Amino acid sequence: MCGIVGIIGKEPVAQRLFDGLKRLEYRGYDSAGICTLENGDFSRARAQGKLHNLKAELEEKDLPGTLGIAHTRWATHGVPNVPNAHPHIAGKVALVVNGIIENFKSLREELQADGREFLSETDSEVVAHLVDREMERGKDPQEAVAAILSRLHGAFAIAFLFQDEPELMIGARRGAPLTVGAGEGENYLGSDAIALAPLTQKIAYLEDGDWVVVKRDGFQIYDSDNDPVERELVESGASASAVEKGNYRHFMQKEIFEQPAVVANTLASYMRPIDGTVALPDNDLDLSTIDRVTIVACGTSYYAGMVAKYWIEKFARVAVDIDVASEFRYRDPVLEKGGLALFISQSGETADTLAALDHSREQGQIIAAVVNVPTSAMAREADLLLPTHAGPEIGVASTKAFTCQLAVLAAFAANLARAKGLMSADEEAEIVKHLQEAPEAINEALNHDDDIAAMAHLVAPARDVLYLGRGPDYPLALEGALKLKEISYIHAEGYAAGEMKHGPIALIDEDVPVIVLAPSGPYFEKTVSNMQEVRARGGKIIFISDAKGLEEAGDGCVATIEMPEAHPLIQPIVYAVPVQLLAYHVAVAKGTDVDQPRNLAKSVTVE
Ligand code: F6R
């Protein structure tokens, strides 16, 4: 959600800033811009829409200078147009902001009353004016930034340049991520390690409330009390090639096909196949005392949590509450001391989930987090960090992070069951065995890519699509509908198959494709009965099941997708694949922007 990059260097920076934005474009693509500084003059290029528009602008415009800041925007305040595009300049200050300044209105009124004129509708511009005003009043840039940060409410990361300071860049973060990178005679700011990957591998993660004075020969970090602090410089390990598509047409497609490898990788760090045991990362928690788990997440990660609820309740017999993060905090949930609050997030930076985490900690919960970005805020705040090893996920629609989350959550459920004394060593070994089968089963599911592509035309013309599932396949129905709507813009809903007759069945006619997820197993017959009710009313069914299920109930469906036989435990992991592929191929058939669907961005760092 907005990407920031800044360089204070030895060579001209405009091209390198643009390349940095390419690695950050997944965070937002409503507009983009770069500002450089040379001989006391700012030069700025901004363009609405995607980076290719900024590229065209840069071909017309020279941006000289060996220091500069750049931004790719996901619009919050103000429509996506050039005046609202960052960087913003007020007097002698240029800045880029990721996040929201919640009290911008009152600040803006105050600044306007002081005679300051605003050129954009953004909340960010007020920050530039606040700093510029402090400088006009006699403060130096560092003092000016230090003075105004405490006046800002909200979650943000900011990079500043100052017209009269060719040796200075300042960064600040609260709630949104910002890293500082160390180079040879130059230094950098970036929203993440990938933005800086080709520039440096040595980075320090700013902590919440930190701000940093960056010069060519070094940087000094300050905490929220404005005291100098040291933050460890670590090897980022990030690779710019992780944000390349290779031979794939889209990142989403690449990430779908990476799933056998990344799920195997993730499982490898949670299983000991030799002795058939599950092991969580080192921790000093006593899980046997946990009597209630509260799962909180957003979007796809929330659906992973819904599957986990089945597993935790079934294996560990621990009651599970689950809520979307944006609702959780505001309903004043009852959280008894000593409960475990489990947060699931690909990015580890989602503002709603982070806020829910803070709230849960205040309520005495033990904090566990299933997170894909190990350096993220959520990862740092967890008492029990359960990393997924999906690698960077660039496609805005989450795919491989979801299946890796499921792998971790299954391991967690088994571990909790063991800790509670409700699972024998043999049962645990069975679970390990079945989880080990997941990568191969995902591979087999991927072999149906061509079949699924060939049926995209059945869904692409639809205005509405329904997905049905039961038990742990119900969250998969929700996930399938979310994938379809976000990348193909077709209205889709997931329903618990048994709920159809309580209302949604009224929607059925020959123009509404119904995707039914029904692997053979405990829920098969009931789901198939619900499917027949739909078919009896003229519904066009795309039926996803295994060979046995297709043989029993596949007749009369407009299309079928055959999945491998899989143990019920890993079915949700395997059945994620066809719903991802179907959404992908429908979007390709419709010609939408698969990796950067309209109005969306990866990492939702605003509430
Ligand atoms: C959907 C999708 C979103 C995210 C949600 C949470 O494909 O990607 O629904 O799952 O924004 O993001 P994280 O997992 O980063 O907290």
XYZ file of C-alpha atoms and ligand atoms in Angstrom:
623
model
C 0.000 0.000 0.000
C 2.183 2.771 -1.397
C 5.859 2.089 -1.924
C 8.699 4.404 -0.977
C 12.290 4.450 -2.122
C 15.005 7.028 -1.502
C 18.678 7.224 -2.500
C 21.400 9.569 -1.360
C 24.199 8.518 -3.668
C 27.296 9.145 -5.703
C 25.774 8.808 -9.163
C 22.570 10.227 -10.655
C 19.628 8.489 -9.001
C 16.565 8.958 -11.228
C 16.895 5.683 -13.124
C 17.697 3.711 -9.984
C 14.714 5.229 -8.203
C 12.517 4.232 -11.129
C 13.896 0.672 -10.977
C 13.158 0.638 -7.250
C 9.567 1.640 -7.971
C 9.262 -1.289 -10.385
C 10.025 -3.597 -7.469
C 7.455 -1.778 -5.326
C 4.666 -1.392 -7.836
C 2.737 -4.266 -6.262
C 2.125 -1.956 -3.284
C 0.031 0.458 -5.340
C -0.328 1.675 -8.876
C -2.705 4.627 -8.857
C 0.137 7.030 -9.627
C 3.896 7.277 -9.291
C 6.503 9.997 -9.014
C 10.142 10.868 -8.433
C 11.785 13.998 -7.044
C 15.533 14.636 -7.214
C 17.687 17.472 -5.912
C 20.609 19.204 -7.612
C 22.150 22.638 -7.033
C 19.367 23.651 -4.702
C 16.588 22.797 -7.158
C 14.020 20.055 -6.929
C 13.152 18.282 -10.202
C 10.005 16.253 -10.210
C 8.152 13.901 -12.539
C 4.761 12.464 -11.682
C 2.195 10.485 -13.621
C -1.236 9.053 -12.993
C -1.655 5.287 -13.298
C 1.006 2.693 -13.754
C 4.737 3.077 -13.988
C 4.837 2.997 -17.771
C 3.165 6.419 -17.650
C 5.921 7.718 -15.399
C 8.473 6.174 -17.744
C 6.997 8.147 -20.641
C 7.184 11.269 -18.498
C 10.841 10.592 -17.661
C 11.667 10.283 -21.346
C 10.537 13.895 -21.728
C 12.008 15.224 -18.521
C 15.521 15.141 -17.099
C 15.750 14.595 -13.332
C 19.348 15.442 -12.433
C 20.790 14.839 -8.993
C 22.477 12.274 -6.825
C 19.763 12.209 -4.216
C 16.065 11.672 -4.612
C 12.872 10.092 -3.366
C 10.191 8.161 -5.233
C 6.717 6.802 -4.600
C 4.125 4.494 -6.028
C 0.640 5.295 -4.728
C -2.468 3.489 -3.577
C -4.889 6.378 -3.211
C -6.465 7.097 0.166
C -7.173 10.830 0.336
C -7.738 12.329 -3.071
C -8.416 10.766 -6.453
C -5.562 9.232 -8.415
C -4.382 12.184 -10.500
C -1.139 14.077 -11.009
C -1.682 16.826 -8.393
C -2.329 14.130 -5.770
C 0.660 12.041 -6.887
C 3.703 12.058 -4.625
C 6.316 13.457 -4.124
C 4.690 16.575 -2.698
C 6.628 19.783 -2.298
C 5.916 22.602 0.148
C 8.463 25.401 0.239
C 11.834 23.806 0.834
C 10.531 20.342 1.687
C 9.732 17.414 -0.613
C 8.289 14.194 0.720
C 6.700 10.846 -0.039
C 4.309 9.154 2.381
C 2.924 5.661 2.721
C -0.038 5.583 5.088
C -2.638 7.914 6.471
C -2.391 11.085 8.535
C -5.675 10.752 10.380
C -5.749 14.283 11.792
C -4.847 15.909 8.474
C -8.034 17.961 8.354
C -7.392 19.911 11.501
C -3.714 20.288 10.592
C -4.664 21.534 7.148
C -7.075 24.093 8.577
C -4.404 25.296 10.972
C -1.865 25.612 8.145
C -4.365 27.333 5.849
C -5.152 29.825 8.599
C -1.429 30.483 8.586
C -1.603 31.392 4.905
C -0.356 28.112 3.478
C -1.763 27.025 0.139
C -2.410 23.420 -0.724
C -1.967 22.026 -4.194
C -3.409 18.547 -3.624
C -6.290 16.877 -1.798
C -3.931 14.523 0.005
C -3.351 14.142 3.699
C 0.386 13.848 3.032
C 0.859 17.415 1.867
C 0.163 18.717 5.379
C 3.321 16.999 6.616
C 5.491 18.834 4.081
C 3.915 22.135 5.160
C 4.342 21.392 8.845
C 8.056 20.704 8.410
C 8.535 23.683 6.094
C 6.812 25.965 8.582
C 9.102 24.802 11.386
C 12.096 25.500 9.142
C 10.753 28.932 8.293
C 10.547 29.542 12.019
C 14.266 28.839 12.288
C 14.626 25.139 12.955
C 17.014 23.023 10.925
C 15.459 20.106 8.974
C 16.295 17.563 11.648
C 14.774 19.673 14.428
C 11.774 20.438 12.247
C 11.010 16.763 11.591
C 11.559 15.864 15.237
C 9.182 18.648 16.251
C 6.273 17.673 14.031
C 6.246 13.860 14.140
C 4.446 13.793 17.463
C 1.688 15.960 15.978
C 0.775 13.316 13.396
C -1.914 10.725 14.146
C -2.155 7.568 12.075
C 0.147 4.990 10.561
C 2.763 6.100 8.078
C 6.253 5.896 6.625
C 7.794 9.070 5.211
C 10.921 10.063 3.282
C 11.924 13.731 3.144
C 14.328 15.836 1.039
C 15.265 19.445 1.795
C 16.005 21.959 -0.915
C 19.064 23.494 0.760
C 20.485 20.205 2.042
C 22.263 18.214 -0.665
C 23.711 15.912 1.999
C 20.520 14.942 3.756
C 17.522 12.654 3.500
C 15.262 11.884 6.484
C 12.977 8.876 6.942
C 10.346 8.225 9.617
C 8.002 5.374 10.382
C 5.043 4.699 12.611
C 2.840 1.727 11.817
C 3.966 1.362 8.199
C 7.248 -0.309 7.252
C 10.486 1.483 6.381
C 14.002 0.145 6.064
C 17.297 1.937 5.753
C 19.977 0.404 3.558
C 23.747 0.883 3.853
C 25.829 1.173 0.678
C 29.373 2.207 -0.262
C 29.386 5.983 -0.003
C 25.645 6.023 -0.435
C 22.604 5.064 1.583
C 18.977 4.243 0.937
C 15.434 4.195 2.256
C 12.883 1.642 1.110
C 9.479 0.255 2.034
C 10.953 -3.220 1.987
C 14.176 -5.120 1.458
C 13.203 -6.079 -2.084
C 13.040 -2.428 -3.109
C 16.679 -2.133 -2.102
C 17.830 -5.616 -3.123
C 20.108 -4.698 -6.077
C 21.422 -1.614 -4.224
C 22.421 -3.236 -0.952
C 21.917 -6.339 1.111
C 22.769 -4.526 4.362
C 19.658 -3.119 5.895
C 18.265 -2.004 9.218
C 14.558 -2.215 9.952
C 13.289 0.909 11.635
C 11.182 0.154 14.691
C 7.841 1.751 15.341
C 8.270 5.456 16.039
C 11.848 5.546 14.742
C 13.128 8.195 12.392
C 16.459 8.329 10.630
C 18.859 10.980 9.381
C 20.499 9.591 6.239
C 23.683 11.039 4.773
C 26.054 9.725 2.109
C 28.554 8.440 4.657
C 26.165 6.921 7.176
C 22.922 7.244 9.034
C 21.701 7.826 12.569
C 18.437 6.406 13.849
C 16.397 8.103 16.592
C 13.535 6.638 18.573
C 10.183 8.283 19.237
C 11.707 10.198 22.176
C 14.261 11.608 19.708
C 17.075 9.735 21.452
C 19.761 8.207 19.193
C 19.406 4.421 18.992
C 21.222 1.569 17.270
C 19.246 -0.855 15.121
C 20.985 -3.966 13.964
C 22.238 -4.004 10.382
C 21.244 -7.362 8.918
C 21.799 -9.168 5.618
C 18.477 -8.832 3.865
C 18.832 -11.956 1.720
C 16.270 -10.353 -0.608
C 16.720 -10.990 -4.277
C 15.531 -8.754 -7.052
C 14.939 -11.868 -9.168
C 12.146 -12.802 -6.752
C 10.223 -9.975 -8.344
C 10.713 -11.201 -11.876
C 8.176 -13.295 -13.729
C 10.626 -15.691 -15.370
C 8.853 -17.602 -18.120
C 5.412 -16.962 -16.721
C 2.972 -14.480 -18.129
C 1.896 -13.186 -14.743
C 3.231 -13.199 -11.186
C -0.007 -14.815 -10.056
C 0.540 -17.692 -12.469
C 4.155 -18.082 -11.355
C 3.115 -18.063 -7.714
C 0.377 -20.645 -8.280
C 2.934 -22.935 -9.869
C 5.467 -22.364 -7.094
C 3.119 -23.958 -4.575
C 4.475 -27.522 -4.557
C 7.949 -26.151 -3.789
C 7.014 -23.513 -1.249
C 4.530 -25.717 0.606
C 7.234 -28.408 0.781
C 9.681 -25.793 2.062
C 7.263 -24.578 4.669
C 6.384 -28.090 5.809
C 10.062 -28.999 6.023
C 10.521 -26.527 8.838
C 7.560 -27.896 10.827
C 7.862 -31.683 10.357
C 10.346 -34.319 11.321
C 9.338 -37.114 8.930
C 12.001 -39.433 10.362
C 10.229 -39.742 13.695
C 6.802 -38.636 12.426
C 6.548 -35.565 14.626
C 5.489 -31.981 14.217
C 7.746 -29.292 15.700
C 7.019 -25.598 16.048
C 9.835 -23.044 16.044
C 11.627 -22.736 19.403
C 9.451 -21.085 22.004
C 8.949 -21.189 25.728
C 5.179 -21.358 25.682
C 3.217 -24.093 27.369
C 0.485 -24.797 24.829
C -1.179 -27.314 27.130
C -2.643 -24.397 29.118
C -4.423 -22.891 26.110
C -8.197 -23.218 26.400
C -9.291 -20.773 23.740
C -7.831 -19.616 20.465
C -8.948 -16.381 18.819
C -8.024 -16.170 15.143
C -7.909 -12.768 13.493
C -6.974 -11.934 9.904
C -8.221 -10.278 6.708
C -9.224 -11.515 3.267
C -7.548 -14.666 2.068
C -5.620 -15.015 5.314
C -8.944 -14.968 7.161
C -10.164 -17.875 5.034
C -7.015 -19.800 5.952
C -8.008 -19.113 9.557
C -11.499 -20.491 8.930
C -9.979 -23.781 7.780
C -7.725 -23.770 10.839
C -10.766 -23.473 13.097
C -11.938 -26.872 11.830
C -8.537 -28.427 12.470
C -7.925 -26.905 15.890
C -11.374 -27.810 17.179
C -11.223 -31.293 15.687
C -7.723 -32.273 16.777
C -7.088 -30.234 19.911
C -10.697 -29.769 21.103
C -9.894 -26.145 21.884
C -12.665 -23.614 21.234
C -11.831 -21.230 18.419
C -13.275 -17.773 17.787
C -12.543 -16.203 14.471
C -13.088 -12.708 13.188
C -12.006 -10.356 10.439
C -9.551 -7.884 11.902
C -11.490 -4.782 10.904
C -14.485 -5.936 12.988
C -12.698 -7.674 15.839
C -11.344 -4.636 17.605
C -14.519 -2.629 17.391
C -16.841 -5.221 18.848
C -15.025 -5.237 22.191
C -14.383 -8.997 22.156
C -14.297 -10.947 25.383
C -10.722 -12.207 25.726
C -9.923 -14.133 28.837
C -6.385 -13.819 30.161
C -4.079 -16.582 29.009
C -5.926 -17.229 25.752
C -3.992 -17.463 22.536
C -4.675 -14.902 19.825
C -3.511 -16.132 16.436
C -2.919 -13.632 13.640
C -2.499 -14.695 10.043
C -0.992 -12.391 7.467
C 1.081 -12.715 4.327
C 2.583 -9.255 4.643
C 2.662 -9.037 8.427
C 1.882 -5.345 7.980
C -1.903 -5.269 7.423
C -3.036 -2.323 9.522
C -6.312 -3.845 10.719
C -4.619 -7.067 11.788
C -1.792 -5.201 13.504
C -4.250 -3.061 15.425
C -6.126 -6.209 16.480
C -2.828 -7.720 17.610
C -2.031 -4.706 19.792
C -5.522 -4.842 21.274
C -5.179 -8.554 22.046
C -1.853 -8.029 23.736
C -3.392 -5.322 25.903
C -6.081 -7.865 26.858
C -3.467 -10.344 28.103
C -3.483 -12.711 25.161
C -0.493 -14.792 24.113
C 0.286 -13.670 20.580
C 0.967 -16.155 17.796
C 1.445 -15.016 14.212
C 1.535 -16.923 10.944
C 3.438 -14.502 8.743
C 5.219 -14.674 5.394
C 7.468 -11.625 5.802
C 9.758 -12.526 8.695
C 10.912 -8.955 9.277
C 7.407 -7.513 9.402
C 5.856 -5.783 12.384
C 3.627 -8.761 13.185
C 6.560 -11.145 13.056
C 8.479 -8.967 15.458
C 5.609 -8.668 17.905
C 4.658 -12.332 18.152
C 5.394 -14.475 21.210
C 5.132 -17.440 18.887
C 6.194 -16.715 15.323
C 5.056 -19.315 12.826
C 6.661 -18.309 9.538
C 5.461 -19.432 6.145
C 8.212 -19.852 3.593
C 6.306 -18.843 0.485
C 8.931 -16.317 -0.662
C 7.916 -12.857 -1.861
C 4.339 -12.794 -3.138
C 3.992 -10.084 -5.761
C 0.661 -10.852 -7.464
C -1.924 -8.829 -5.600
C -4.203 -11.869 -5.343
C -2.749 -14.101 -2.672
C -2.154 -17.718 -3.723
C 0.998 -19.427 -2.489
C 0.865 -17.579 0.822
C -2.572 -19.126 1.422
C -1.521 -22.746 0.899
C 1.605 -22.192 2.998
C -0.568 -20.682 5.752
C -2.730 -23.813 5.654
C 0.352 -26.029 5.928
C 1.547 -24.132 9.007
C -1.906 -24.054 10.584
C -2.311 -27.820 10.179
C 1.053 -28.297 11.902
C 0.018 -25.896 14.655
C -3.288 -27.734 15.218
C -1.467 -31.055 15.497
C 1.093 -29.584 17.885
C -1.623 -28.114 20.071
C -3.439 -31.447 20.108
C -0.231 -33.180 21.221
C 0.346 -30.569 23.913
C -3.214 -31.081 25.179
C -2.658 -34.844 25.292
C -5.388 -35.449 22.737
C -3.281 -36.907 19.969
C -1.241 -40.079 20.173
C 2.214 -40.400 18.627
C 0.700 -42.665 15.956
C -1.964 -40.123 15.094
C 0.669 -37.426 14.909
C 2.761 -39.582 12.571
C -0.331 -40.042 10.368
C -0.774 -36.294 10.167
C 2.867 -35.806 9.261
C 2.545 -38.485 6.589
C -0.499 -36.823 5.011
C 0.953 -33.348 5.140
C 4.056 -34.694 3.411
C 1.746 -35.809 0.574
C 0.516 -32.269 -0.030
C 3.234 -30.997 -2.444
C 2.776 -33.973 -4.764
C -1.024 -33.629 -4.645
C -0.723 -29.910 -5.469
C 1.464 -30.899 -8.414
C -1.198 -33.259 -9.678
C -3.837 -30.561 -9.294
C -1.644 -28.212 -11.349
C -1.581 -30.780 -14.150
C -5.199 -29.784 -14.821
C -4.209 -26.281 -15.759
C -5.058 -26.775 -19.452
C -8.471 -28.288 -18.666
C -9.272 -25.383 -16.400
C -8.098 -22.853 -18.993
C -10.394 -24.541 -21.504
C -13.448 -23.997 -19.298
C -12.778 -20.312 -18.564
C -15.238 -19.364 -21.308
C -18.048 -20.879 -19.206
C -17.448 -18.367 -16.435
C -16.013 -15.316 -18.204
C -19.364 -14.014 -19.578
C -21.197 -14.437 -16.251
C -22.319 -11.501 -14.167
C -22.620 -13.544 -10.994
C -20.965 -16.767 -9.908
C -21.596 -18.884 -6.818
C -19.110 -21.153 -5.064
C -20.343 -23.884 -2.722
C -18.480 -25.988 -0.214
C -19.086 -27.670 3.108
C -16.897 -28.185 6.174
C -13.315 -27.093 5.480
C -14.269 -26.620 1.823
C -16.653 -23.813 2.752
C -13.756 -21.383 3.354
C -12.376 -22.606 0.024
C -15.654 -21.583 -1.617
C -15.239 -18.140 -0.045
C -11.637 -17.997 -1.212
C -12.598 -19.068 -4.759
C -15.215 -16.311 -4.911
C -12.757 -13.726 -3.587
C -10.110 -14.722 -6.148
C -12.618 -14.479 -8.980
C -14.062 -11.133 -8.001
C -10.756 -9.433 -7.308
C -9.050 -10.294 -10.580
C -11.890 -10.773 -13.070
C -14.337 -8.212 -11.583
C -17.156 -10.762 -11.780
C -19.469 -10.679 -8.801
C -19.011 -13.954 -6.937
C -20.140 -15.305 -3.581
C -19.099 -18.322 -1.596
C -21.736 -20.142 0.440
C -21.826 -23.030 2.811
C -23.519 -25.579 0.536
C -26.255 -26.253 3.098
C -27.168 -22.566 3.294
C -28.290 -22.377 -0.337
C -31.833 -23.351 0.428
C -32.096 -20.601 3.039
C -31.993 -17.869 0.437
C -29.247 -17.817 -2.155
C -30.886 -20.563 -4.227
C -33.251 -17.843 -5.447
C -30.309 -16.503 -7.455
C -29.993 -19.629 -9.545
C -30.775 -19.474 -13.223
C -29.012 -20.644 -16.358
C -26.780 -17.563 -16.379
C -25.228 -18.162 -12.949
C -22.388 -20.692 -12.982
C -22.130 -22.573 -9.707
C -18.734 -23.959 -8.737
C -19.079 -26.859 -6.320
C -16.130 -28.094 -4.265
C -16.823 -31.603 -3.021
C -13.955 -34.021 -2.489
C -15.002 -37.528 -1.542
C -15.057 -37.867 2.174
C -17.246 -37.047 5.124
C -19.101 -34.111 3.572
C -19.427 -35.444 0.021
C -22.967 -36.776 0.023
C -24.504 -33.797 1.725
C -22.748 -31.352 -0.606
C -23.841 -33.366 -3.618
C -27.465 -33.228 -2.406
C -27.200 -29.446 -2.237
C -25.678 -29.499 -5.718
C -28.634 -31.512 -7.030
C -31.006 -28.918 -5.588
C -29.192 -26.301 -7.633
C -29.186 -28.464 -10.758
C -32.907 -29.124 -10.415
C -33.379 -25.364 -10.779
C -31.416 -25.076 -13.987
C -28.064 -24.178 -12.368
C -24.935 -24.719 -14.508
C -22.503 -26.606 -12.361
C -18.738 -26.820 -12.524
C -17.949 -29.702 -10.234
C -14.563 -30.065 -8.557
C -13.956 -33.466 -7.029
C -11.709 -36.517 -7.265
C -12.177 -39.424 -9.701
C -14.467 -41.244 -7.285
C -16.599 -38.176 -6.654
C -16.836 -37.325 -10.341
C -17.929 -40.835 -11.152
C -20.635 -40.732 -8.511
C -22.013 -37.281 -9.191
C -20.328 -35.707 -12.220
C -23.067 -36.459 -14.747
C -25.077 -33.485 -15.862
C -22.467 -30.889 -14.839
C -21.383 -28.437 -17.531
C -17.764 -29.122 -16.611
C -15.784 -31.110 -14.111
C -12.301 -30.655 -12.689
C -10.616 -33.789 -11.441
C -8.475 -33.483 -8.353
C -6.177 -36.184 -6.989
C -7.473 -38.410 -4.217
C -6.245 -36.694 -1.085
C -6.632 -37.272 2.621
C -9.327 -34.929 4.048
C -6.639 -33.119 6.053
C -4.863 -31.867 2.950
C -7.919 -31.437 0.726
C -8.224 -27.696 1.488
C -4.581 -27.230 0.451
C -5.118 -29.142 -2.793
C -8.534 -27.665 -3.645
C -7.114 -24.158 -3.393
C -5.350 -24.828 -6.701
C -8.362 -25.243 -9.022
C -10.126 -22.173 -7.645
C -6.949 -20.132 -8.111
C -6.450 -21.436 -11.654
C -10.088 -20.895 -12.586
C -10.005 -17.282 -11.405
C -6.690 -16.784 -13.192
C -7.874 -18.143 -16.543
C -11.175 -16.287 -16.386
C -9.286 -13.048 -15.756
C -6.937 -13.789 -18.668
C -9.951 -14.548 -20.880
C -11.500 -11.236 -19.843
C -8.241 -9.378 -20.418
C -8.143 -7.796 -16.970
C -4.929 -6.833 -15.235
C -4.267 -10.047 -13.354
C -1.346 -8.943 -11.201
C -2.546 -5.435 -10.515
C -6.331 -5.522 -10.415
C -8.098 -2.203 -10.228
C -8.520 -0.436 -6.888
C -6.386 -2.948 -5.000
C -2.885 -3.112 -3.629
C -0.781 -5.627 -1.770
C -0.107 -4.933 1.929
C -3.038 -2.944 3.188
C -1.280 -0.663 5.642
C -4.248 1.610 6.244
C -7.286 0.840 8.387
C -6.777 -11.557 -1.595
C -5.776 -10.912 -0.796
C -6.221 -10.126 0.391
C -5.250 -10.369 1.559
C -5.620 -9.434 2.730
C -4.752 -9.702 3.939
O -6.207 -12.264 -2.642
O -4.605 -10.977 -1.082
O -7.523 -10.432 0.757
O -5.317 -11.701 1.928
O -5.465 -8.106 2.334
O -3.412 -9.462 3.669
P -2.287 -10.047 4.601
O -2.349 -11.519 4.490
O -1.004 -9.485 4.045
O -2.571 -9.560 5.981
